Amino acid sequence: MAELRPPIESGAPDPMPYMHPVMVKNYGKWSFHSHPKPGVLYHRAESGDEIWTVKAGTARQMDHYTIRELADIADQFADGFVRFTARSNIEYMVADGSKVEPLIKALNDKGYPIGGTANSVSMIAHTQGFLHCDIPGTDASGVVKALMDELYDDFVKCEMPNRVKLSTSCCEINCGGQADIAIIVQHTKPPKINHDLVANVCERPSVVARCPVAAIRPALVNGKPSLEVDEKKCICCGACFPPCPPMQINDPVHSKIAIWVGGKNSNARSKPTFHKLVASGLPNTAPRWPEVAEVVKKILATYKADGKPWERMNDWIERIGWPAFFEKTGLPFTKYHIDNWRGGRANLNASAHIRF
Amino acid sequence: MAKQMIDTPNLDELEKGPWPSFVTGLKRLAKDNDMMVDLMGQLETSYQTMKGYWKGGTVGVFGYGGGVIPRFTELKDENHKPLFPEAAEFHTLRIQPPAGMHYTSDLLRKMCDAWSETGGSGLIAFHGQSGDIMLQGCKTEDVQKAFDKFNDMGFDLGGAGPALRTSMSCVGSARCEMSCYDEAKALRTVINNNLDDMHRPSLPYKFKFKFSGCPNDCVNAIQRSDMATIGTWRDNIRVNEAQVQDYYKHHGMNDLVNDVISKCPTKAVTLVSSDKFKASATVSAANLGDGNTLCIDNKNCVRCMHCLNVIPGGLLPGNDKGVSILVGGKGVLKIGATMGTVVIPFMKLESDEDFEKLNELARNILDFFAENALEHERTGEMIERIGLTNFLEGMDIPVDPRMIKEPRSNPYFRSDDWDEQVEKWNEYKQSSAA
């Protein structure tokens, strides 16, 4: 083996060498933007310099041939500079507005959708799923691909009341994050424990400590040190599974999909909000998850028809009230929508404010 | 090479439809890459059984304790031999991107070359949820080689495990008129001065910094980071009257009333007859040219960004810019998701000394977290357990009513030293007035 050298601890690289020269020149000195058409942004600096941005959707998980193709398009039709957004869209910046249309055509010809700006449904923030996660209840890239096929028009047009951000997560840890609509695995059965393995694989006190409802306790099972779960207390969250893989939480039938709405990271108008449960019990049906798509599309169509300009999902629901949300979407309201976690009483209606 | 492709009827379904397909990408790689043939075999199996087959382990590079996500297959036959041996090891290297995720075409190609030449699968994710470039699919024996190559190109591993994590900043100053500070400089100052905590995981749990240039918070800092740095301003909203009039010309009175004025969360925007308008040091005003003047009461503006978003270029952040710092945002485990809450309502972030102050604050919060959090406890959970007051006292940060939504509504506190605390408040008021 060759001699090992210590790493160069260079940390986060300086972006300036990779940034479009017009953006470097006008760094911190921008004064205006507009949205000429879906997928295109226009920015003007105090100096009068202009830059156009064309935004395209990607699969996020990309083979190097695809990345080279995106790089070639940057050289042939743009100025050679790109950036990625937090939702894995690629942005091409050009200093000459006449390059916009040929660039859009080049991207469309290779199958990349142009959109994701302003009042569109942007690309779904997602996680690793079966491809790389050690605890996935479903896939990530596949769910996103299937859903974005269904939401393609909403990505390339900008016809929603305001922007719509989606996320998916393959377990309740919710790595996909808060979103206007979040699609998250919801387990419904306690973990199945392989007692032969627990003692050798799991640090039992830390597993006990992970449980949010103190349902796990050390036990001797078949003469071996193991763990047992009080199944009456268990909320099937799966928190014990990462530190203790023999406590299998994923189940092909009983791991369901839940849908949450109204998360908003921006401070615009209302303070940031967390998403709220609206549906659960949806089947985890690979490879195209049609039941999930149906509910998501129903929610989006209702929001599109009923939301007023600039209302994000949470603003819309805040205005019409939750009863109207369930009525208009036709989604069933159950006892599980009523928050009984700690602090949950703050989410009850402590008033006579009731719409009839 | 050219191992026989495995039938993947489920994955094939994901080649249909208009959105770019990752499966098509995987297949392109699998043509001359046995690791990807077997990876597709395992992935197809997962689609059939709806189960994952990866387990973690310990794989790293010389000198670091984290940054590689090890994955070993658990999909084995009765003799414990992997069913898909070429993908039995499929590790990810997390690489920190340039702040703001800017790339040249040349850099993208060099990354592709480096990844393919060092034994990597050729699969790259731009980017993971923490903001890493994820090089996905590497055997244990190739991990060091791949890292060395990227390290030579000026790139470093990101964070994993109980460690400081890779950070994100919005596009900000590079292309946005809402930007209130140099986001990339702030990110690189805070992260690159604390790399030891990233590369040698020894914190109670993960710690994330995120940097958004304005309260639109495009990188989701308040919800997703332990310490969120959000750009803001103290003085008046700047007005470009011509641009406001241009908005008004195109949209008219109905949109101005419904989309701007009535959506202001604190009713700080009003319409005044121009002949009755009186200029004030704290009011931003735009004459609409039709006898009406749009007025913004900056003393009551909470910097929510809404009116600036609706009239871009017409309404802009003020000149006295800086940042608000919120602490304690996190995801679900264990107590439920928590938002970051204000600990520094405003600090300037322009001079080198300002950035050094931000760096010191970050270091102090990291140190307090390292000392006081329990194992597997995030900053937000620690603050929930000990109370914000204890955190502030530990950090020597004075209390400020901008940190709360409302005062407590229960009498369960002991206040022997009330008078001393009043004295502290008076001193704080005097010092901030100075």
PDB file of C-alpha atoms in Angstrom, chain A residues 4-15 17-20 23 26-33 41 43-44 46 51 53 57-68 70-72 74-75 80-86 88-91 93 111-113 123 125-139 141-146 148-149 152 155 172-178 203 206 209-212 237 239 248 250-252 263-274 284-289 308-311 341-342, chain B residues 10 13-22 25-26 28-29 32 39 43 46-47 49-52 54-56 62-64 69 71 90-92 96-105 107-109 112-113 116 122-129 134 136-137 144 147-148 151-156 168-178 182-185 187-188 191-192 195-196 199-200 215-220 222-224 238 243 259 263 265 303-306 309-310 312-313 316 330-339 375-376 384 405:
ATOM      1  CA  LEU A   4      -0.742   7.556   3.378  1.00  0.00           C
ATOM      2  CA  ARG A   5      -0.627  11.330   3.489  1.00  0.00           C
ATOM      3  CA  PRO A   6      -2.575  13.399   5.967  1.00  0.00           C
ATOM      4  CA  PRO A   7      -5.691  15.031   4.504  1.00  0.00           C
ATOM      5  CA  ILE A   8      -5.651  18.687   3.488  1.00  0.00           C
ATOM      6  CA  GLU A   9      -8.349  20.118   5.729  1.00  0.00           C
ATOM      7  CA  SER A  10      -9.501  22.720   3.250  1.00  0.00           C
ATOM      8  CA  GLY A  11     -13.172  22.716   4.274  1.00  0.00           C
ATOM      9  CA  ALA A  12     -15.870  24.452   2.237  1.00  0.00           C
ATOM     10  CA  PRO A  13     -14.309  25.739  -1.013  1.00  0.00           C
ATOM     11  CA  ASP A  14     -14.392  29.369  -2.157  1.00  0.00           C
ATOM     12  CA  PRO A  15     -17.188  29.661  -4.743  1.00  0.00           C
ATOM     13  CA  PRO A  17     -13.534  30.561  -9.074  1.00  0.00           C
ATOM     14  CA  TYR A  18     -16.698  28.685 -10.120  1.00  0.00           C
ATOM     15  CA  MET A  19     -19.115  31.624 -10.236  1.00  0.00           C
ATOM     16  CA  HIS A  20     -20.331  33.399 -13.379  1.00  0.00           C
ATOM     17  CA  MET A  23     -22.194  37.447 -10.570  1.00  0.00           C
ATOM     18  CA  ASN A  26     -21.868  42.399  -8.977  1.00  0.00           C
ATOM     19  CA  TYR A  27     -21.584  40.318  -5.810  1.00  0.00           C
ATOM     20  CA  GLY A  28     -23.830  41.886  -3.142  1.00  0.00           C
ATOM     21  CA  LYS A  29     -24.953  44.635  -5.526  1.00  0.00           C
ATOM     22  CA  TRP A  30     -28.155  43.369  -7.141  1.00  0.00           C
ATOM     23  CA  SER A  31     -31.197  45.600  -7.312  1.00  0.00           C
ATOM     24  CA  PHE A  32     -34.019  43.956  -9.278  1.00  0.00           C
ATOM     25  CA  HIS A  33     -35.407  40.637 -10.476  1.00  0.00           C
ATOM     26  CA  LEU A  41     -35.313  34.438 -13.935  1.00  0.00           C
ATOM     27  CA  HIS A  43     -31.683  39.784 -12.406  1.00  0.00           C
ATOM     28  CA  ARG A  44     -30.298  43.295 -12.778  1.00  0.00           C
ATOM     29  CA  GLU A  46     -26.946  48.332  -9.539  1.00  0.00           C
ATOM     30  CA  ILE A  51     -28.104  38.024 -15.996  1.00  0.00           C
ATOM     31  CA  THR A  53     -31.102  32.130 -15.253  1.00  0.00           C
ATOM     32  CA  GLY A  57     -35.181  19.698 -13.277  1.00  0.00           C
ATOM     33  CA  THR A  58     -32.808  16.779 -12.727  1.00  0.00           C
ATOM     34  CA  ALA A  59     -33.046  13.303 -11.238  1.00  0.00           C
ATOM     35  CA  ARG A  60     -30.628  14.387  -8.459  1.00  0.00           C
ATOM     36  CA  GLN A  61     -28.976  10.943  -8.461  1.00  0.00           C
ATOM     37  CA  MET A  62     -27.101  11.297 -11.750  1.00  0.00           C
ATOM     38  CA  ASP A  63     -24.710   9.091 -13.706  1.00  0.00           C
ATOM     39  CA  HIS A  64     -21.557  10.787 -14.898  1.00  0.00           C
ATOM     40  CA  TYR A  65     -22.759  10.666 -18.519  1.00  0.00           C
ATOM     41  CA  THR A  66     -25.731  12.837 -17.581  1.00  0.00           C
ATOM     42  CA  ILE A  67     -23.522  15.255 -15.655  1.00  0.00           C
ATOM     43  CA  ARG A  68     -21.166  15.517 -18.651  1.00  0.00           C
ATOM     44  CA  LEU A  70     -25.299  18.995 -18.584  1.00  0.00           C
ATOM     45  CA  ALA A  71     -21.731  20.375 -18.654  1.00  0.00           C
ATOM     46  CA  ASP A  72     -21.615  20.219 -22.468  1.00  0.00           C
ATOM     47  CA  ALA A  74     -23.353  24.750 -20.381  1.00  0.00           C
ATOM     48  CA  ASP A  75     -20.457  25.169 -22.819  1.00  0.00           C
ATOM     49  CA  GLY A  80     -20.089  27.528 -18.847  1.00  0.00           C
ATOM     50  CA  PHE A  81     -21.384  28.304 -15.341  1.00  0.00           C
ATOM     51  CA  VAL A  82     -24.100  26.485 -13.429  1.00  0.00           C
ATOM     52  CA  ARG A  83     -25.318  26.095  -9.899  1.00  0.00           C
ATOM     53  CA  PHE A  84     -27.616  23.659  -8.145  1.00  0.00           C
ATOM     54  CA  THR A  85     -30.522  24.682  -5.953  1.00  0.00           C
ATOM     55  CA  ALA A  86     -31.392  23.143  -2.589  1.00  0.00           C
ATOM     56  CA  SER A  88     -31.534  19.611  -6.992  1.00  0.00           C
ATOM     57  CA  ASN A  89     -32.580  21.775  -9.906  1.00  0.00           C
ATOM     58  CA  ILE A  90     -29.718  22.931 -12.126  1.00  0.00           C
ATOM     59  CA  GLU A  91     -29.468  26.624 -13.003  1.00  0.00           C
ATOM     60  CA  MET A  93     -26.663  31.629 -15.969  1.00  0.00           C
ATOM     61  CA  GLY A 111     -35.337  15.656 -21.853  1.00  0.00           C
ATOM     62  CA  TYR A 112     -34.759  18.181 -19.076  1.00  0.00           C
ATOM     63  CA  PRO A 113     -37.925  20.030 -18.005  1.00  0.00           C
ATOM     64  CA  MET A 123     -38.649  19.428  -7.592  1.00  0.00           C
ATOM     65  CA  ALA A 125     -36.594  17.403  -1.842  1.00  0.00           C
ATOM     66  CA  HIS A 126     -35.790  13.817  -1.018  1.00  0.00           C
ATOM     67  CA  THR A 127     -33.658  11.310   0.711  1.00  0.00           C
ATOM     68  CA  GLN A 128     -31.777   8.110  -0.131  1.00  0.00           C
ATOM     69  CA  GLY A 129     -34.297   5.326   0.137  1.00  0.00           C
ATOM     70  CA  PHE A 130     -33.451   1.795  -0.925  1.00  0.00           C
ATOM     71  CA  LEU A 131     -30.468   3.062  -2.915  1.00  0.00           C
ATOM     72  CA  HIS A 132     -28.331   3.935   0.078  1.00  0.00           C
ATOM     73  CA  CYS A 133     -30.189   4.271   3.371  1.00  0.00           C
ATOM     74  CA  ASP A 134     -29.758   1.636   6.092  1.00  0.00           C
ATOM     75  CA  ILE A 135     -33.304   2.030   7.485  1.00  0.00           C
ATOM     76  CA  PRO A 136     -35.607   2.890   4.554  1.00  0.00           C
ATOM     77  CA  GLY A 137     -39.299   2.060   4.643  1.00  0.00           C
ATOM     78  CA  THR A 138     -39.597   2.878   0.960  1.00  0.00           C
ATOM     79  CA  ASP A 139     -37.547   4.194  -1.930  1.00  0.00           C
ATOM     80  CA  SER A 141     -35.699   8.491  -5.977  1.00  0.00           C
ATOM     81  CA  GLY A 142     -38.439   6.196  -7.271  1.00  0.00           C
ATOM     82  CA  VAL A 143     -41.259   7.882  -5.367  1.00  0.00           C
ATOM     83  CA  VAL A 144     -39.983  11.240  -6.584  1.00  0.00           C
ATOM     84  CA  LYS A 145     -39.645  10.116 -10.205  1.00  0.00           C
ATOM     85  CA  ALA A 146     -43.175   8.658 -10.207  1.00  0.00           C
ATOM     86  CA  MET A 148     -42.784  14.281 -10.742  1.00  0.00           C
ATOM     87  CA  ASP A 149     -44.089  12.469 -13.827  1.00  0.00           C
ATOM     88  CA  TYR A 152     -44.707  17.573 -14.644  1.00  0.00           C
ATOM     89  CA  PHE A 155     -43.340  22.136 -12.655  1.00  0.00           C
ATOM     90  CA  GLU A 172     -40.472   9.110  10.242  1.00  0.00           C
ATOM     91  CA  ILE A 173     -37.134  10.808  10.905  1.00  0.00           C
ATOM     92  CA  ASN A 174     -38.186  12.990   7.957  1.00  0.00           C
ATOM     93  CA  CYS A 175     -34.791  13.753   6.374  1.00  0.00           C
ATOM     94  CA  GLY A 176     -36.734  15.215   3.443  1.00  0.00           C
ATOM     95  CA  GLY A 177     -37.784  18.064   5.700  1.00  0.00           C
ATOM     96  CA  GLN A 178     -40.720  20.389   6.159  1.00  0.00           C
ATOM     97  CA  GLU A 203     -25.917  -1.088  22.860  1.00  0.00           C
ATOM     98  CA  SER A 206     -28.843   3.659  24.298  1.00  0.00           C
ATOM     99  CA  ALA A 209     -32.961   5.860  25.828  1.00  0.00           C
ATOM    100  CA  ARG A 210     -33.972   6.477  22.212  1.00  0.00           C
ATOM    101  CA  CYS A 211     -37.615   5.555  22.708  1.00  0.00           C
ATOM    102  CA  PRO A 212     -39.806   8.692  22.898  1.00  0.00           C
ATOM    103  CA  CYS A 237     -41.991   5.511  15.254  1.00  0.00           C
ATOM    104  CA  ALA A 239     -36.526   5.356  16.552  1.00  0.00           C
ATOM    105  CA  GLN A 248     -36.983  -4.473  12.353  1.00  0.00           C
ATOM    106  CA  ASN A 250     -40.096  -1.903   8.149  1.00  0.00           C
ATOM    107  CA  ASP A 251     -42.937  -4.057   6.963  1.00  0.00           C
ATOM    108  CA  PRO A 252     -43.974  -4.509   3.333  1.00  0.00           C
ATOM    109  CA  GLY A 263     -44.971  23.433   6.228  1.00  0.00           C
ATOM    110  CA  LYS A 264     -43.319  26.697   5.264  1.00  0.00           C
ATOM    111  CA  ASN A 265     -39.692  27.683   5.777  1.00  0.00           C
ATOM    112  CA  SER A 266     -40.057  31.298   4.708  1.00  0.00           C
ATOM    113  CA  ASN A 267     -40.932  34.082   7.143  1.00  0.00           C
ATOM    114  CA  ALA A 268     -43.069  35.751   4.473  1.00  0.00           C
ATOM    115  CA  ARG A 269     -46.438  36.874   5.868  1.00  0.00           C
ATOM    116  CA  SER A 270     -46.778  34.246   8.637  1.00  0.00           C
ATOM    117  CA  LYS A 271     -43.957  32.872  10.765  1.00  0.00           C
ATOM    118  CA  PRO A 272     -42.399  29.601   9.573  1.00  0.00           C
ATOM    119  CA  THR A 273     -44.701  26.633  10.159  1.00  0.00           C
ATOM    120  CA  PHE A 274     -44.386  22.870  10.466  1.00  0.00           C
ATOM    121  CA  ASN A 284     -46.551   1.663  -0.081  1.00  0.00           C
ATOM    122  CA  THR A 285     -47.036   0.470  -3.650  1.00  0.00           C
ATOM    123  CA  ALA A 286     -43.840   0.383  -5.679  1.00  0.00           C
ATOM    124  CA  PRO A 287     -42.937   1.056  -8.380  1.00  0.00           C
ATOM    125  CA  ARG A 288     -45.269   4.027  -8.974  1.00  0.00           C
ATOM    126  CA  TRP A 289     -47.210   4.745  -5.755  1.00  0.00           C
ATOM    127  CA  LYS A 308     -55.712  33.372  -3.485  1.00  0.00           C
ATOM    128  CA  PRO A 309     -52.647  34.937  -5.070  1.00  0.00           C
ATOM    129  CA  TRP A 310     -49.565  34.779  -2.801  1.00  0.00           C
ATOM    130  CA  GLU A 311     -51.204  32.356  -0.353  1.00  0.00           C
ATOM    131  CA  TRP A 341     -48.262  14.422  21.894  1.00  0.00           C
ATOM    132  CA  ARG A 342     -46.831  16.673  24.622  1.00  0.00           C
TER     133      ARG A 342
ATOM    134  CA  ASN B  10     -40.020  -2.769 -11.340  1.00  0.00           C
ATOM    135  CA  GLU B  13     -41.446   1.147 -14.845  1.00  0.00           C
ATOM    136  CA  LEU B  14     -39.514   4.165 -13.603  1.00  0.00           C
ATOM    137  CA  GLU B  15     -38.099   4.796 -17.071  1.00  0.00           C
ATOM    138  CA  LYS B  16     -41.541   5.744 -18.276  1.00  0.00           C
ATOM    139  CA  GLY B  17     -42.919   9.274 -18.035  1.00  0.00           C
ATOM    140  CA  PRO B  18     -41.537  12.728 -18.827  1.00  0.00           C
ATOM    141  CA  TRP B  19     -39.390  13.476 -15.749  1.00  0.00           C
ATOM    142  CA  PRO B  20     -35.640  12.613 -16.039  1.00  0.00           C
ATOM    143  CA  SER B  21     -35.198   9.021 -14.852  1.00  0.00           C
ATOM    144  CA  PHE B  22     -32.452   7.984 -12.444  1.00  0.00           C
ATOM    145  CA  GLY B  25     -28.843   6.742 -15.622  1.00  0.00           C
ATOM    146  CA  LEU B  26     -28.170   3.599 -13.594  1.00  0.00           C
ATOM    147  CA  ARG B  28     -26.226   3.631 -18.691  1.00  0.00           C
ATOM    148  CA  LEU B  29     -23.592   3.069 -16.015  1.00  0.00           C
ATOM    149  CA  ASP B  32     -19.702  -1.336 -18.550  1.00  0.00           C
ATOM    150  CA  LEU B  39     -26.565  -2.462  -7.467  1.00  0.00           C
ATOM    151  CA  LEU B  43     -32.453  -2.242  -5.791  1.00  0.00           C
ATOM    152  CA  SER B  46     -35.923  -4.009  -2.587  1.00  0.00           C
ATOM    153  CA  TYR B  47     -38.723  -3.001  -4.936  1.00  0.00           C
ATOM    154  CA  THR B  49     -39.840  -7.066  -1.067  1.00  0.00           C
ATOM    155  CA  MET B  50     -40.180  -3.397   0.043  1.00  0.00           C
ATOM    156  CA  LYS B  51     -37.173  -3.833   2.326  1.00  0.00           C
ATOM    157  CA  GLY B  52     -33.799  -2.148   2.517  1.00  0.00           C
ATOM    158  CA  TRP B  54     -27.848  -1.964   3.680  1.00  0.00           C
ATOM    159  CA  LYS B  55     -26.097  -1.921   6.997  1.00  0.00           C
ATOM    160  CA  GLY B  56     -23.512   0.552   8.229  1.00  0.00           C
ATOM    161  CA  PHE B  62      -6.584   8.315   6.938  1.00  0.00           C
ATOM    162  CA  GLY B  63      -6.677  11.171   9.434  1.00  0.00           C
ATOM    163  CA  TYR B  64     -10.467  11.567   9.593  1.00  0.00           C
ATOM    164  CA  ILE B  69     -21.108   6.587   4.831  1.00  0.00           C
ATOM    165  CA  ARG B  71     -22.778   0.495   3.259  1.00  0.00           C
ATOM    166  CA  PHE B  90     -21.376   0.516  -1.795  1.00  0.00           C
ATOM    167  CA  HIS B  91     -20.066   3.400   0.309  1.00  0.00           C
ATOM    168  CA  THR B  92     -20.792   7.114  -0.104  1.00  0.00           C
ATOM    169  CA  GLN B  96     -18.406  19.761   0.626  1.00  0.00           C
ATOM    170  CA  PRO B  97     -19.434  21.848  -2.382  1.00  0.00           C
ATOM    171  CA  PRO B  98     -18.348  25.428  -3.067  1.00  0.00           C
ATOM    172  CA  ALA B  99     -20.555  27.658  -0.861  1.00  0.00           C
ATOM    173  CA  GLY B 100     -23.723  28.442  -2.823  1.00  0.00           C
ATOM    174  CA  MET B 101     -23.259  25.340  -5.019  1.00  0.00           C
ATOM    175  CA  HIS B 102     -21.576  27.078  -7.960  1.00  0.00           C
ATOM    176  CA  TYR B 103     -19.805  24.976 -10.586  1.00  0.00           C
ATOM    177  CA  THR B 104     -18.057  25.479 -13.890  1.00  0.00           C
ATOM    178  CA  SER B 105     -18.650  22.924 -16.620  1.00  0.00           C
ATOM    179  CA  LEU B 107     -15.248  21.382 -12.612  1.00  0.00           C
ATOM    180  CA  LEU B 108     -18.227  19.069 -13.188  1.00  0.00           C
ATOM    181  CA  ARG B 109     -16.240  17.130 -15.805  1.00  0.00           C
ATOM    182  CA  CYS B 112     -16.793  12.929 -13.138  1.00  0.00           C
ATOM    183  CA  ASP B 113     -13.273  11.960 -14.267  1.00  0.00           C
ATOM    184  CA  SER B 116     -14.693   7.216 -12.440  1.00  0.00           C
ATOM    185  CA  GLY B 122     -19.983   7.009 -11.567  1.00  0.00           C
ATOM    186  CA  LEU B 123     -23.133   7.932  -9.661  1.00  0.00           C
ATOM    187  CA  ILE B 124     -23.219  11.401  -8.046  1.00  0.00           C
ATOM    188  CA  ALA B 125     -26.040  13.170  -6.219  1.00  0.00           C
ATOM    189  CA  PHE B 126     -26.205  16.966  -6.411  1.00  0.00           C
ATOM    190  CA  HIS B 127     -26.849  17.289  -3.456  1.00  0.00           C
ATOM    191  CA  GLY B 128     -27.806  15.500  -0.232  1.00  0.00           C
ATOM    192  CA  GLN B 129     -30.192  17.090   2.243  1.00  0.00           C
ATOM    193  CA  MET B 134     -22.618  12.623  -2.593  1.00  0.00           C
ATOM    194  CA  GLN B 136     -22.358   7.123  -4.268  1.00  0.00           C
ATOM    195  CA  GLY B 137     -20.924   3.668  -4.697  1.00  0.00           C
ATOM    196  CA  GLN B 144      -8.872   6.419   0.167  1.00  0.00           C
ATOM    197  CA  PHE B 147     -10.812  10.922  -1.429  1.00  0.00           C
ATOM    198  CA  ASP B 148      -7.152  11.714  -2.167  1.00  0.00           C
ATOM    199  CA  ASN B 151      -8.710  16.359  -1.847  1.00  0.00           C
ATOM    200  CA  ASP B 152      -5.949  17.193  -4.354  1.00  0.00           C
ATOM    201  CA  MET B 153      -8.526  19.076  -6.419  1.00  0.00           C
ATOM    202  CA  GLY B 154      -9.267  21.345  -3.433  1.00  0.00           C
ATOM    203  CA  PHE B 155     -12.248  19.462  -2.009  1.00  0.00           C
ATOM    204  CA  ASP B 156     -12.719  18.121   1.483  1.00  0.00           C
ATOM    205  CA  MET B 168     -25.542  25.368   3.136  1.00  0.00           C
ATOM    206  CA  SER B 169     -25.995  28.979   2.128  1.00  0.00           C
ATOM    207  CA  CYS B 170     -28.481  30.437  -0.339  1.00  0.00           C
ATOM    208  CA  VAL B 171     -27.472  31.984  -3.673  1.00  0.00           C
ATOM    209  CA  GLY B 172     -27.588  35.305  -1.825  1.00  0.00           C
ATOM    210  CA  SER B 173     -25.124  38.052  -2.728  1.00  0.00           C
ATOM    211  CA  ALA B 174     -24.193  36.195  -5.909  1.00  0.00           C
ATOM    212  CA  ARG B 175     -27.556  36.912  -7.575  1.00  0.00           C
ATOM    213  CA  CYS B 176     -30.233  38.234  -5.243  1.00  0.00           C
ATOM    214  CA  GLU B 177     -31.239  41.784  -4.295  1.00  0.00           C
ATOM    215  CA  MET B 178     -32.686  40.562  -0.989  1.00  0.00           C
ATOM    216  CA  ASP B 182     -22.043  37.824   2.459  1.00  0.00           C
ATOM    217  CA  GLU B 183     -23.483  34.330   2.982  1.00  0.00           C
ATOM    218  CA  ALA B 184     -20.561  32.435   1.475  1.00  0.00           C
ATOM    219  CA  LYS B 185     -18.055  34.306   3.635  1.00  0.00           C
ATOM    220  CA  LEU B 187     -20.405  29.927   5.908  1.00  0.00           C
ATOM    221  CA  ARG B 188     -16.706  29.556   5.195  1.00  0.00           C
ATOM    222  CA  ILE B 191     -17.328  26.029   9.025  1.00  0.00           C
ATOM    223  CA  ASN B 192     -13.672  26.275   8.107  1.00  0.00           C
ATOM    224  CA  LEU B 195     -13.353  21.579  10.867  1.00  0.00           C
ATOM    225  CA  ASP B 196     -11.916  19.526  13.686  1.00  0.00           C
ATOM    226  CA  HIS B 199     -13.703  15.490  10.655  1.00  0.00           C
ATOM    227  CA  ARG B 200     -13.329  13.934  14.112  1.00  0.00           C
ATOM    228  CA  PRO B 215     -35.971  36.055   6.056  1.00  0.00           C
ATOM    229  CA  ASN B 216     -37.251  34.205   2.969  1.00  0.00           C
ATOM    230  CA  ASP B 217     -34.840  31.597   4.362  1.00  0.00           C
ATOM    231  CA  CYS B 218     -34.302  29.684   1.120  1.00  0.00           C
ATOM    232  CA  VAL B 219     -32.048  27.082   2.775  1.00  0.00           C
ATOM    233  CA  ASN B 220     -34.566  26.324   5.497  1.00  0.00           C
ATOM    234  CA  ILE B 222     -34.766  28.036  11.036  1.00  0.00           C
ATOM    235  CA  GLN B 223     -36.336  24.579  10.728  1.00  0.00           C
ATOM    236  CA  ARG B 224     -33.257  22.555   9.877  1.00  0.00           C
ATOM    237  CA  ARG B 238     -35.544  51.180   0.711  1.00  0.00           C
ATOM    238  CA  GLN B 243     -40.189  50.574  -9.799  1.00  0.00           C
ATOM    239  CA  ASP B 259     -51.717  41.227  -2.536  1.00  0.00           C
ATOM    240  CA  LYS B 263     -51.204  40.608   3.425  1.00  0.00           C
ATOM    241  CA  PRO B 265     -48.849  40.526   8.905  1.00  0.00           C
ATOM    242  CA  ARG B 303     -39.075  42.029   8.094  1.00  0.00           C
ATOM    243  CA  CYS B 304     -41.272  39.190   6.847  1.00  0.00           C
ATOM    244  CA  MET B 305     -40.266  39.975   3.211  1.00  0.00           C
ATOM    245  CA  HIS B 306     -43.750  39.697   1.736  1.00  0.00           C
ATOM    246  CA  ASN B 309     -41.293  39.736  -2.741  1.00  0.00           C
ATOM    247  CA  VAL B 310     -44.387  41.155  -4.436  1.00  0.00           C
ATOM    248  CA  PRO B 312     -39.121  43.207  -6.435  1.00  0.00           C
ATOM    249  CA  GLY B 313     -36.745  46.102  -6.964  1.00  0.00           C
ATOM    250  CA  LEU B 316     -35.621  46.575  -0.971  1.00  0.00           C
ATOM    251  CA  LYS B 330     -34.117  20.189  14.287  1.00  0.00           C
ATOM    252  CA  GLY B 331     -36.090  17.301  12.817  1.00  0.00           C
ATOM    253  CA  VAL B 332     -38.338  14.747  14.460  1.00  0.00           C
ATOM    254  CA  LEU B 333     -36.260  12.574  16.791  1.00  0.00           C
ATOM    255  CA  LYS B 334     -36.722  12.448  19.753  1.00  0.00           C
ATOM    256  CA  ILE B 335     -39.097  15.085  21.113  1.00  0.00           C
ATOM    257  CA  GLY B 336     -40.653  16.156  17.801  1.00  0.00           C
ATOM    258  CA  ALA B 337     -39.496  18.811  15.347  1.00  0.00           C
ATOM    259  CA  THR B 338     -38.481  22.151  16.859  1.00  0.00           C
ATOM    260  CA  MET B 339     -37.864  25.536  15.247  1.00  0.00           C
ATOM    261  CA  GLU B 375     -25.801  11.733  24.143  1.00  0.00           C
ATOM    262  CA  HIS B 376     -27.927  11.854  20.958  1.00  0.00           C
ATOM    263  CA  GLU B 384     -36.030  22.386  25.876  1.00  0.00           C
ATOM    264  CA  LYS B 405     -43.629  35.221  21.382  1.00  0.00           C
TER     265      LYS B 405
END
